Amino acid sequence: MYKLYTRPGSGGFVVEAALELAGAPFERVNVIKTARPDPNFLDISPLGQVPVLTLPDGQTMTESAAMCILLAERHVDAALAPVAGSHARADFLRWMAFLSSVMYPAVLRYYYAPRYTIAADGADVVKEAAIAEFERGLSIMDEWLEGRGWLAGDGFSTADIYLLMLAHWHPEWSEVQGAWPNIERVCAALRQHPVILKLNMTHELW
Ligand SMILES: N[C@@H](CCC(=O)N[C@@H](CS)C(=O)NCC(=O)O)C(=O)O
């Protein structure tokens, strides 16, 4: 059985969605946010961050994108991603990497701004730059979605769920809905999905 260390409102959302969609049995461990993370948790997550996924054989991994890609590999029938070797697979990998290496860090800089400056009054500037970078990424993704149903291939993948999660973390979510209509179209479709609806009861993305 998998074990997912997570917390409501965190990046655990997309991994939990992948596990649910795969029908994979898993135990959810709620990691409470504290100023000093539990040393036992730091053993499996050196940055003290969620999500962390423990695989059925006991191996532990961090990094939400890696978890989603692994779950797609292990639960092929759930169609969490375009099949390996397909044209759409390259798009899927591209957007998973973009979401986790460009979009997620940008939004983290907004919510953890004091970490990214040594100036006592620097946080506001960090926040402003973070949102500008996040929105630059939203524009790139919105343009890609023009004339396409989903980020990669003919059906939704964990890349779209990842986008839904991050887009809803924009501090002014209603602005995203108006300014990036293709992203909003993808999000609106996913918001109807029973698994996403159920997860939203705890994660409260919207
Ligand atoms: N690169 C990591 C980022 C994980 C991350 O930043 N998680 C946040 C919650 S969304 C966290 O645990 N932050 C607590 C902290 O950094 O102290 C991933 O993709 O899983």
mmCIF file of N, CA, C and O in Angstrom, residues 94-184:
data_model
loop_
_atom_site.group_PDB
_atom_site.id
_atom_site.type_symbol
_atom_site.label_atom_id
_atom_site.label_comp_id
_atom_site.label_asym_id
_atom_site.label_seq_id
_atom_site.Cartn_x
_atom_site.Cartn_y
_atom_site.Cartn_z
ATOM 1 N N ARG A 94 7.091 17.526 -20.869
ATOM 2 C CA ARG A 94 7.448 18.949 -20.926
ATOM 3 C C ARG A 94 6.642 19.749 -19.909
ATOM 4 O O ARG A 94 7.185 20.521 -19.117
ATOM 5 N N TRP A 95 5.322 19.547 -19.914
ATOM 6 C CA TRP A 95 4.485 20.377 -19.036
ATOM 7 C C TRP A 95 4.603 19.976 -17.572
ATOM 8 O O TRP A 95 4.517 20.829 -16.679
ATOM 9 N N MET A 96 4.837 18.696 -17.299
ATOM 10 C CA MET A 96 5.059 18.313 -15.897
ATOM 11 C C MET A 96 6.318 18.999 -15.363
ATOM 12 O O MET A 96 6.339 19.497 -14.229
ATOM 13 N N ALA A 97 7.358 19.038 -16.197
ATOM 14 C CA ALA A 97 8.605 19.689 -15.761
ATOM 15 C C ALA A 97 8.402 21.199 -15.644
ATOM 16 O O ALA A 97 8.881 21.826 -14.697
ATOM 17 N N PHE A 98 7.674 21.772 -16.583
ATOM 18 C CA PHE A 98 7.422 23.223 -16.547
ATOM 19 C C PHE A 98 6.626 23.590 -15.285
ATOM 20 O O PHE A 98 6.942 24.554 -14.578
ATOM 21 N N LEU A 99 5.604 22.798 -15.000
ATOM 22 C CA LEU A 99 4.760 23.082 -13.829
ATOM 23 C C LEU A 99 5.557 22.983 -12.530
ATOM 24 O O LEU A 99 5.420 23.821 -11.629
ATOM 25 N N SER A 100 6.410 21.960 -12.449
ATOM 26 C CA SER A 100 7.119 21.764 -11.174
ATOM 27 C C SER A 100 8.372 22.616 -11.057
ATOM 28 O O SER A 100 8.795 22.924 -9.942
ATOM 29 N N SER A 101 8.961 23.019 -12.189
ATOM 30 C CA SER A 101 10.229 23.751 -12.077
ATOM 31 C C SER A 101 10.085 25.249 -12.332
ATOM 32 O O SER A 101 10.968 26.024 -11.969
ATOM 33 N N VAL A 102 8.982 25.668 -12.948
ATOM 34 C CA VAL A 102 8.775 27.105 -13.198
ATOM 35 C C VAL A 102 7.589 27.620 -12.373
ATOM 36 O O VAL A 102 7.716 28.572 -11.601
ATOM 37 N N MET A 103 6.442 26.954 -12.533
ATOM 38 C CA MET A 103 5.215 27.476 -11.928
ATOM 39 C C MET A 103 5.167 27.285 -10.401
ATOM 40 O O MET A 103 4.821 28.202 -9.658
ATOM 41 N N TYR A 104 5.475 26.083 -9.951
ATOM 42 C CA TYR A 104 5.401 25.796 -8.508
ATOM 43 C C TYR A 104 6.385 26.686 -7.735
ATOM 44 O O TYR A 104 5.993 27.371 -6.775
ATOM 45 N N PRO A 105 7.667 26.761 -8.165
ATOM 46 C CA PRO A 105 8.587 27.648 -7.429
ATOM 47 C C PRO A 105 8.151 29.112 -7.439
ATOM 48 O O PRO A 105 8.365 29.826 -6.463
ATOM 49 N N ALA A 106 7.525 29.555 -8.532
ATOM 50 C CA ALA A 106 7.081 30.958 -8.580
ATOM 51 C C ALA A 106 6.019 31.206 -7.510
ATOM 52 O O ALA A 106 6.074 32.203 -6.774
ATOM 53 N N VAL A 107 5.080 30.293 -7.401
ATOM 54 C CA VAL A 107 4.007 30.495 -6.421
ATOM 55 C C VAL A 107 4.553 30.325 -4.993
ATOM 56 O O VAL A 107 4.117 31.001 -4.056
ATOM 57 N N LEU A 108 5.571 29.469 -4.834
ATOM 58 C CA LEU A 108 6.194 29.340 -3.508
ATOM 59 C C LEU A 108 6.878 30.646 -3.107
ATOM 60 O O LEU A 108 6.853 31.046 -1.948
ATOM 61 N N ARG A 109 7.485 31.320 -4.097
ATOM 62 C CA ARG A 109 8.161 32.595 -3.778
ATOM 63 C C ARG A 109 7.144 33.626 -3.294
ATOM 64 O O ARG A 109 7.456 34.494 -2.506
ATOM 65 N N TYR A 110 5.900 33.505 -3.799
ATOM 66 C CA TYR A 110 4.859 34.421 -3.341
ATOM 67 C C TYR A 110 4.480 34.101 -1.888
ATOM 68 O O TYR A 110 4.456 34.992 -1.033
ATOM 69 N N TYR A 111 4.220 32.818 -1.621
ATOM 70 C CA TYR A 111 3.703 32.469 -0.289
ATOM 71 C C TYR A 111 4.788 32.398 0.793
ATOM 72 O O TYR A 111 4.483 32.482 1.980
ATOM 73 N N TYR A 112 6.038 32.199 0.374
ATOM 74 C CA TYR A 112 7.139 32.141 1.351
ATOM 75 C C TYR A 112 8.128 33.270 1.070
ATOM 76 O O TYR A 112 9.341 33.098 1.204
ATOM 77 N N ALA A 113 7.630 34.440 0.692
ATOM 78 C CA ALA A 113 8.477 35.547 0.230
ATOM 79 C C ALA A 113 9.659 35.884 1.154
ATOM 80 O O ALA A 113 10.769 36.108 0.655
ATOM 81 N N PRO A 114 9.482 35.922 2.487
ATOM 82 C CA PRO A 114 10.619 36.300 3.338
ATOM 83 C C PRO A 114 11.833 35.385 3.178
ATOM 84 O O PRO A 114 12.955 35.789 3.434
ATOM 85 N N ARG A 115 11.613 34.144 2.713
ATOM 86 C CA ARG A 115 12.739 33.230 2.499
ATOM 87 C C ARG A 115 13.645 33.666 1.351
ATOM 88 O O ARG A 115 14.767 33.206 1.243
ATOM 89 N N TYR A 116 13.101 34.483 0.483
ATOM 90 C CA TYR A 116 13.817 34.794 -0.762
ATOM 91 C C TYR A 116 14.421 36.188 -0.767
ATOM 92 O O TYR A 116 14.742 36.717 -1.825
ATOM 93 N N THR A 117 14.572 36.764 0.409
ATOM 94 C CA THR A 117 15.214 38.069 0.505
ATOM 95 C C THR A 117 15.904 38.193 1.861
ATOM 96 O O THR A 117 15.442 37.591 2.839
ATOM 97 N N ILE A 118 17.007 38.960 1.857
ATOM 98 C CA ILE A 118 17.637 39.231 3.157
ATOM 99 C C ILE A 118 17.318 40.662 3.594
ATOM 100 O O ILE A 118 17.707 41.088 4.671
ATOM 101 N N ALA A 119 16.574 41.383 2.741
ATOM 102 C CA ALA A 119 16.183 42.750 3.106
ATOM 103 C C ALA A 119 14.961 42.690 4.003
ATOM 104 O O ALA A 119 13.995 41.977 3.704
ATOM 105 N N ALA A 120 15.003 43.426 5.103
ATOM 106 C CA ALA A 120 13.902 43.383 6.074
ATOM 107 C C ALA A 120 12.567 43.727 5.409
ATOM 108 O O ALA A 120 11.522 43.189 5.758
ATOM 109 N N ASP A 121 12.604 44.626 4.430
ATOM 110 C CA ASP A 121 11.357 45.043 3.788
ATOM 111 C C ASP A 121 11.284 44.500 2.345
ATOM 112 O O ASP A 121 10.629 45.073 1.486
ATOM 113 N N GLY A 122 11.976 43.387 2.107
ATOM 114 C CA GLY A 122 12.074 42.886 0.723
ATOM 115 C C GLY A 122 10.926 42.000 0.261
ATOM 116 O O GLY A 122 10.771 41.736 -0.937
ATOM 117 N N ALA A 123 10.107 41.532 1.214
ATOM 118 C CA ALA A 123 9.119 40.513 0.858
ATOM 119 C C ALA A 123 8.105 40.985 -0.194
ATOM 120 O O ALA A 123 7.727 40.219 -1.094
ATOM 121 N N ASP A 124 7.703 42.242 -0.101
ATOM 122 C CA ASP A 124 6.687 42.728 -1.048
ATOM 123 C C ASP A 124 7.209 42.707 -2.482
ATOM 124 O O ASP A 124 6.478 42.373 -3.422
ATOM 125 N N VAL A 125 8.470 43.060 -2.638
ATOM 126 C CA VAL A 125 9.067 43.067 -3.978
ATOM 127 C C VAL A 125 9.190 41.640 -4.505
ATOM 128 O O VAL A 125 8.915 41.364 -5.685
ATOM 129 N N VAL A 126 9.563 40.716 -3.618
ATOM 130 C CA VAL A 126 9.665 39.304 -4.015
ATOM 131 C C VAL A 126 8.290 38.807 -4.472
ATOM 132 O O VAL A 126 8.163 38.137 -5.501
ATOM 133 N N LYS A 127 7.269 39.174 -3.712
ATOM 134 C CA LYS A 127 5.907 38.733 -4.047
ATOM 135 C C LYS A 127 5.485 39.253 -5.415
ATOM 136 O O LYS A 127 4.912 38.523 -6.228
ATOM 137 N N GLU A 128 5.765 40.517 -5.645
ATOM 138 C CA GLU A 128 5.360 41.131 -6.912
ATOM 139 C C GLU A 128 6.056 40.439 -8.089
ATOM 140 O O GLU A 128 5.427 40.102 -9.100
ATOM 141 N N ALA A 129 7.365 40.185 -7.913
ATOM 142 C CA ALA A 129 8.119 39.523 -8.991
ATOM 143 C C ALA A 129 7.645 38.078 -9.168
ATOM 144 O O ALA A 129 7.583 37.564 -10.291
ATOM 145 N N ALA A 130 7.309 37.435 -8.057
ATOM 146 C CA ALA A 130 6.864 36.041 -8.118
ATOM 147 C C ALA A 130 5.567 35.923 -8.915
ATOM 148 O O ALA A 130 5.422 35.042 -9.775
ATOM 149 N N ILE A 131 4.639 36.828 -8.645
ATOM 150 C CA ILE A 131 3.359 36.756 -9.350
ATOM 151 C C ILE A 131 3.547 37.088 -10.833
ATOM 152 O O ILE A 131 2.937 36.465 -11.708
ATOM 153 N N ALA A 132 4.444 38.020 -11.117
ATOM 154 C CA ALA A 132 4.708 38.354 -12.527
ATOM 155 C C ALA A 132 5.255 37.123 -13.262
ATOM 156 O O ALA A 132 4.842 36.823 -14.387
ATOM 157 N N GLU A 133 6.154 36.399 -12.602
ATOM 158 C CA GLU A 133 6.737 35.200 -13.227
ATOM 159 C C GLU A 133 5.677 34.103 -13.369
ATOM 160 O O GLU A 133 5.598 33.419 -14.396
ATOM 161 N N PHE A 134 4.854 33.956 -12.341
ATOM 162 C CA PHE A 134 3.776 32.954 -12.382
ATOM 163 C C PHE A 134 2.822 33.262 -13.537
ATOM 164 O O PHE A 134 2.434 32.384 -14.307
ATOM 165 N N GLU A 135 2.500 34.534 -13.686
ATOM 166 C CA GLU A 135 1.545 34.930 -14.734
ATOM 167 C C GLU A 135 2.171 34.790 -16.132
ATOM 168 O O GLU A 135 1.476 34.479 -17.096
ATOM 169 N N ARG A 136 3.486 35.002 -16.216
ATOM 170 C CA ARG A 136 4.160 34.768 -17.498
ATOM 171 C C ARG A 136 3.981 33.291 -17.886
ATOM 172 O O ARG A 136 3.695 32.959 -19.025
ATOM 173 N N GLY A 137 4.135 32.421 -16.899
ATOM 174 C CA GLY A 137 3.945 30.986 -17.148
ATOM 175 C C GLY A 137 2.507 30.672 -17.532
ATOM 176 O O GLY A 137 2.250 29.861 -18.431
ATOM 177 N N LEU A 138 1.546 31.318 -16.856
ATOM 178 C CA LEU A 138 0.134 31.082 -17.195
ATOM 179 C C LEU A 138 -0.135 31.472 -18.643
ATOM 180 O O LEU A 138 -0.864 30.773 -19.367
ATOM 181 N N SER A 139 0.464 32.579 -19.081
ATOM 182 C CA SER A 139 0.238 33.031 -20.466
ATOM 183 C C SER A 139 0.797 32.020 -21.462
ATOM 184 O O SER A 139 0.159 31.717 -22.476
ATOM 185 N N ILE A 140 1.968 31.478 -21.141
ATOM 186 C CA ILE A 140 2.584 30.485 -22.044
ATOM 187 C C ILE A 140 1.692 29.242 -22.131
ATOM 188 O O ILE A 140 1.443 28.705 -23.216
ATOM 189 N N MET A 141 1.164 28.827 -20.999
ATOM 190 C CA MET A 141 0.337 27.620 -20.985
ATOM 191 C C MET A 141 -1.022 27.874 -21.640
ATOM 192 O O MET A 141 -1.561 27.012 -22.341
ATOM 193 N N ASP A 142 -1.557 29.066 -21.423
ATOM 194 C CA ASP A 142 -2.851 29.402 -22.030
ATOM 195 C C ASP A 142 -2.731 29.412 -23.559
ATOM 196 O O ASP A 142 -3.620 28.908 -24.261
ATOM 197 N N GLU A 143 -1.635 29.948 -24.031
ATOM 198 C CA GLU A 143 -1.424 29.994 -25.483
ATOM 199 C C GLU A 143 -1.313 28.578 -26.052
ATOM 200 O O GLU A 143 -1.883 28.260 -27.094
ATOM 201 N N TRP A 144 -0.605 27.719 -25.345
ATOM 202 C CA TRP A 144 -0.467 26.315 -25.778
ATOM 203 C C TRP A 144 -1.839 25.629 -25.852
ATOM 204 O O TRP A 144 -2.109 24.818 -26.733
ATOM 205 N N LEU A 145 -2.711 25.983 -24.900
ATOM 206 C CA LEU A 145 -4.028 25.319 -24.833
ATOM 207 C C LEU A 145 -5.007 25.825 -25.888
ATOM 208 O O LEU A 145 -6.067 25.223 -26.082
ATOM 209 N N GLU A 146 -4.655 26.914 -26.557
ATOM 210 C CA GLU A 146 -5.551 27.442 -27.600
ATOM 211 C C GLU A 146 -5.727 26.372 -28.686
ATOM 212 O O GLU A 146 -4.756 25.880 -29.255
ATOM 213 N N GLY A 147 -6.968 25.958 -28.917
ATOM 214 C CA GLY A 147 -7.228 24.938 -29.944
ATOM 215 C C GLY A 147 -6.905 23.519 -29.501
ATOM 216 O O GLY A 147 -6.982 22.592 -30.312
ATOM 217 N N ARG A 148 -6.522 23.345 -28.244
ATOM 218 C CA ARG A 148 -6.257 21.996 -27.725
ATOM 219 C C ARG A 148 -7.194 21.744 -26.542
ATOM 220 O O ARG A 148 -7.475 22.659 -25.770
ATOM 221 N N GLY A 149 -7.618 20.487 -26.389
ATOM 222 C CA GLY A 149 -8.497 20.155 -25.273
ATOM 223 C C GLY A 149 -7.745 20.148 -23.954
ATOM 224 O O GLY A 149 -8.243 20.604 -22.923
ATOM 225 N N TRP A 150 -6.543 19.574 -23.985
ATOM 226 C CA TRP A 150 -5.768 19.339 -22.754
ATOM 227 C C TRP A 150 -4.292 19.630 -23.020
ATOM 228 O O TRP A 150 -3.897 19.792 -24.175
ATOM 229 N N LEU A 151 -3.498 19.627 -21.964
ATOM 230 C CA LEU A 151 -2.075 19.941 -22.142
ATOM 231 C C LEU A 151 -1.353 18.919 -23.006
ATOM 232 O O LEU A 151 -0.447 19.270 -23.764
ATOM 233 N N ALA A 152 -1.742 17.652 -22.892
ATOM 234 C CA ALA A 152 -1.017 16.606 -23.627
ATOM 235 C C ALA A 152 -1.975 15.511 -24.076
ATOM 236 O O ALA A 152 -2.573 14.845 -23.233
ATOM 237 N N GLY A 153 -2.121 15.361 -25.381
ATOM 238 C CA GLY A 153 -2.961 14.270 -25.887
ATOM 239 C C GLY A 153 -4.442 14.574 -25.844
ATOM 240 O O GLY A 153 -4.863 15.711 -25.602
ATOM 241 N N ASP A 154 -5.241 13.514 -26.067
ATOM 242 C CA ASP A 154 -6.689 13.687 -26.247
ATOM 243 C C ASP A 154 -7.480 13.682 -24.947
ATOM 244 O O ASP A 154 -8.673 14.004 -24.948
ATOM 245 N N GLY A 155 -6.854 13.236 -23.875
ATOM 246 C CA GLY A 155 -7.586 13.182 -22.607
ATOM 247 C C GLY A 155 -6.825 13.952 -21.547
ATOM 248 O O GLY A 155 -5.675 14.353 -21.768
ATOM 249 N N PHE A 156 -7.472 14.140 -20.402
ATOM 250 C CA PHE A 156 -6.741 14.873 -19.362
ATOM 251 C C PHE A 156 -5.698 13.947 -18.730
ATOM 252 O O PHE A 156 -5.840 12.722 -18.741
ATOM 253 N N SER A 157 -4.652 14.569 -18.235
ATOM 254 C CA SER A 157 -3.572 13.821 -17.571
ATOM 255 C C SER A 157 -3.289 14.522 -16.241
ATOM 256 O O SER A 157 -3.893 15.568 -15.930
ATOM 257 N N THR A 158 -2.340 13.972 -15.500
ATOM 258 C CA THR A 158 -1.999 14.636 -14.232
ATOM 259 C C THR A 158 -1.403 16.023 -14.481
ATOM 260 O O THR A 158 -1.414 16.859 -13.576
ATOM 261 N N ALA A 159 -0.912 16.280 -15.701
ATOM 262 C CA ALA A 159 -0.409 17.633 -15.992
ATOM 263 C C ALA A 159 -1.554 18.653 -15.880
ATOM 264 O O ALA A 159 -1.373 19.748 -15.340
ATOM 265 N N ASP A 160 -2.737 18.288 -16.372
ATOM 266 C CA ASP A 160 -3.883 19.211 -16.289
ATOM 267 C C ASP A 160 -4.314 19.403 -14.831
ATOM 268 O O ASP A 160 -4.709 20.506 -14.431
ATOM 269 N N ILE A 161 -4.244 18.324 -14.053
ATOM 270 C CA ILE A 161 -4.639 18.433 -12.637
ATOM 271 C C ILE A 161 -3.620 19.286 -11.880
ATOM 272 O O ILE A 161 -3.975 20.092 -11.016
ATOM 273 N N TYR A 162 -2.361 19.129 -12.260
ATOM 274 C CA TYR A 162 -1.297 19.951 -11.666
ATOM 275 C C TYR A 162 -1.555 21.426 -11.981
ATOM 276 O O TYR A 162 -1.445 22.310 -11.125
ATOM 277 N N LEU A 163 -1.931 21.689 -13.226
ATOM 278 C CA LEU A 163 -2.233 23.071 -13.627
ATOM 279 C C LEU A 163 -3.435 23.604 -12.842
ATOM 280 O O LEU A 163 -3.413 24.742 -12.354
ATOM 281 N N LEU A 164 -4.472 22.791 -12.715
ATOM 282 C CA LEU A 164 -5.655 23.198 -11.933
ATOM 283 C C LEU A 164 -5.234 23.614 -10.518
ATOM 284 O O LEU A 164 -5.623 24.678 -10.020
ATOM 285 N N MET A 165 -4.416 22.770 -9.902
ATOM 286 C CA MET A 165 -3.994 23.038 -8.518
ATOM 287 C C MET A 165 -3.225 24.359 -8.427
ATOM 288 O O MET A 165 -3.560 25.229 -7.612
ATOM 289 N N LEU A 166 -2.218 24.504 -9.283
ATOM 290 C CA LEU A 166 -1.377 25.706 -9.191
ATOM 291 C C LEU A 166 -2.152 26.966 -9.573
ATOM 292 O O LEU A 166 -2.002 28.017 -8.938
ATOM 293 N N ALA A 167 -2.990 26.865 -10.607
ATOM 294 C CA ALA A 167 -3.743 28.044 -11.045
ATOM 295 C C ALA A 167 -4.648 28.540 -9.913
ATOM 296 O O ALA A 167 -4.794 29.747 -9.701
ATOM 297 N N HIS A 168 -5.211 27.587 -9.148
ATOM 298 C CA HIS A 168 -6.081 27.999 -8.040
ATOM 299 C C HIS A 168 -5.311 28.596 -6.869
ATOM 300 O O HIS A 168 -5.904 29.188 -5.976
ATOM 301 N N TRP A 169 -4.005 28.419 -6.884
ATOM 302 C CA TRP A 169 -3.201 29.035 -5.818
ATOM 303 C C TRP A 169 -2.885 30.500 -6.132
ATOM 304 O O TRP A 169 -2.287 31.193 -5.302
ATOM 305 N N HIS A 170 -3.237 30.959 -7.321
ATOM 306 C CA HIS A 170 -3.036 32.389 -7.617
ATOM 307 C C HIS A 170 -3.819 33.192 -6.574
ATOM 308 O O HIS A 170 -4.989 32.896 -6.304
ATOM 309 N N PRO A 171 -3.176 34.189 -5.958
ATOM 310 C CA PRO A 171 -3.871 34.901 -4.875
ATOM 311 C C PRO A 171 -5.163 35.572 -5.321
ATOM 312 O O PRO A 171 -6.042 35.816 -4.489
ATOM 313 N N GLU A 172 -5.293 35.863 -6.619
ATOM 314 C CA GLU A 172 -6.551 36.429 -7.131
ATOM 315 C C GLU A 172 -7.085 35.469 -8.188
ATOM 316 O O GLU A 172 -6.994 35.727 -9.385
ATOM 317 N N TRP A 173 -7.619 34.364 -7.750
ATOM 318 C CA TRP A 173 -8.037 33.317 -8.676
ATOM 319 C C TRP A 173 -9.039 33.830 -9.728
ATOM 320 O O TRP A 173 -8.991 33.451 -10.898
ATOM 321 N N SER A 174 -9.910 34.722 -9.330
ATOM 322 C CA SER A 174 -10.922 35.191 -10.297
ATOM 323 C C SER A 174 -10.259 35.919 -11.470
ATOM 324 O O SER A 174 -10.786 35.917 -12.589
ATOM 325 N N GLU A 175 -9.074 36.496 -11.230
ATOM 326 C CA GLU A 175 -8.360 37.156 -12.338
ATOM 327 C C GLU A 175 -7.891 36.135 -13.362
ATOM 328 O O GLU A 175 -7.897 36.378 -14.564
ATOM 329 N N VAL A 176 -7.468 34.972 -12.865
ATOM 330 C CA VAL A 176 -7.004 33.916 -13.778
ATOM 331 C C VAL A 176 -8.149 33.508 -14.689
ATOM 332 O O VAL A 176 -7.979 33.342 -15.898
ATOM 333 N N GLN A 177 -9.332 33.373 -14.091
ATOM 334 C CA GLN A 177 -10.484 32.930 -14.866
ATOM 335 C C GLN A 177 -10.764 33.867 -16.035
ATOM 336 O O GLN A 177 -11.105 33.430 -17.123
ATOM 337 N N GLY A 178 -10.601 35.161 -15.809
ATOM 338 C CA GLY A 178 -10.875 36.120 -16.869
ATOM 339 C C GLY A 178 -9.725 36.267 -17.847
ATOM 340 O O GLY A 178 -9.932 36.375 -19.051
ATOM 341 N N ALA A 179 -8.505 36.224 -17.334
ATOM 342 C CA ALA A 179 -7.344 36.572 -18.177
ATOM 343 C C ALA A 179 -6.815 35.402 -18.989
ATOM 344 O O ALA A 179 -6.170 35.613 -20.017
ATOM 345 N N TRP A 180 -7.027 34.178 -18.517
ATOM 346 C CA TRP A 180 -6.461 33.013 -19.219
ATOM 347 C C TRP A 180 -7.610 32.026 -19.485
ATOM 348 O O TRP A 180 -7.762 31.020 -18.774
ATOM 349 N N PRO A 181 -8.423 32.310 -20.518
ATOM 350 C CA PRO A 181 -9.651 31.543 -20.736
ATOM 351 C C PRO A 181 -9.427 30.068 -21.063
ATOM 352 O O PRO A 181 -10.266 29.227 -20.718
ATOM 353 N N ASN A 182 -8.307 29.746 -21.689
ATOM 354 C CA ASN A 182 -8.075 28.326 -22.009
ATOM 355 C C ASN A 182 -7.735 27.536 -20.753
ATOM 356 O O ASN A 182 -8.148 26.374 -20.601
ATOM 357 N N ILE A 183 -7.005 28.176 -19.857
ATOM 358 C CA ILE A 183 -6.715 27.521 -18.567
ATOM 359 C C ILE A 183 -8.017 27.361 -17.790
ATOM 360 O O ILE A 183 -8.294 26.304 -17.214
ATOM 361 N N GLU A 184 -8.836 28.391 -17.797
ATOM 362 C CA GLU A 184 -10.111 28.302 -17.081
ATOM 363 C C GLU A 184 -11.002 27.193 -17.668
ATOM 364 O O GLU A 184 -11.673 26.484 -16.938
#
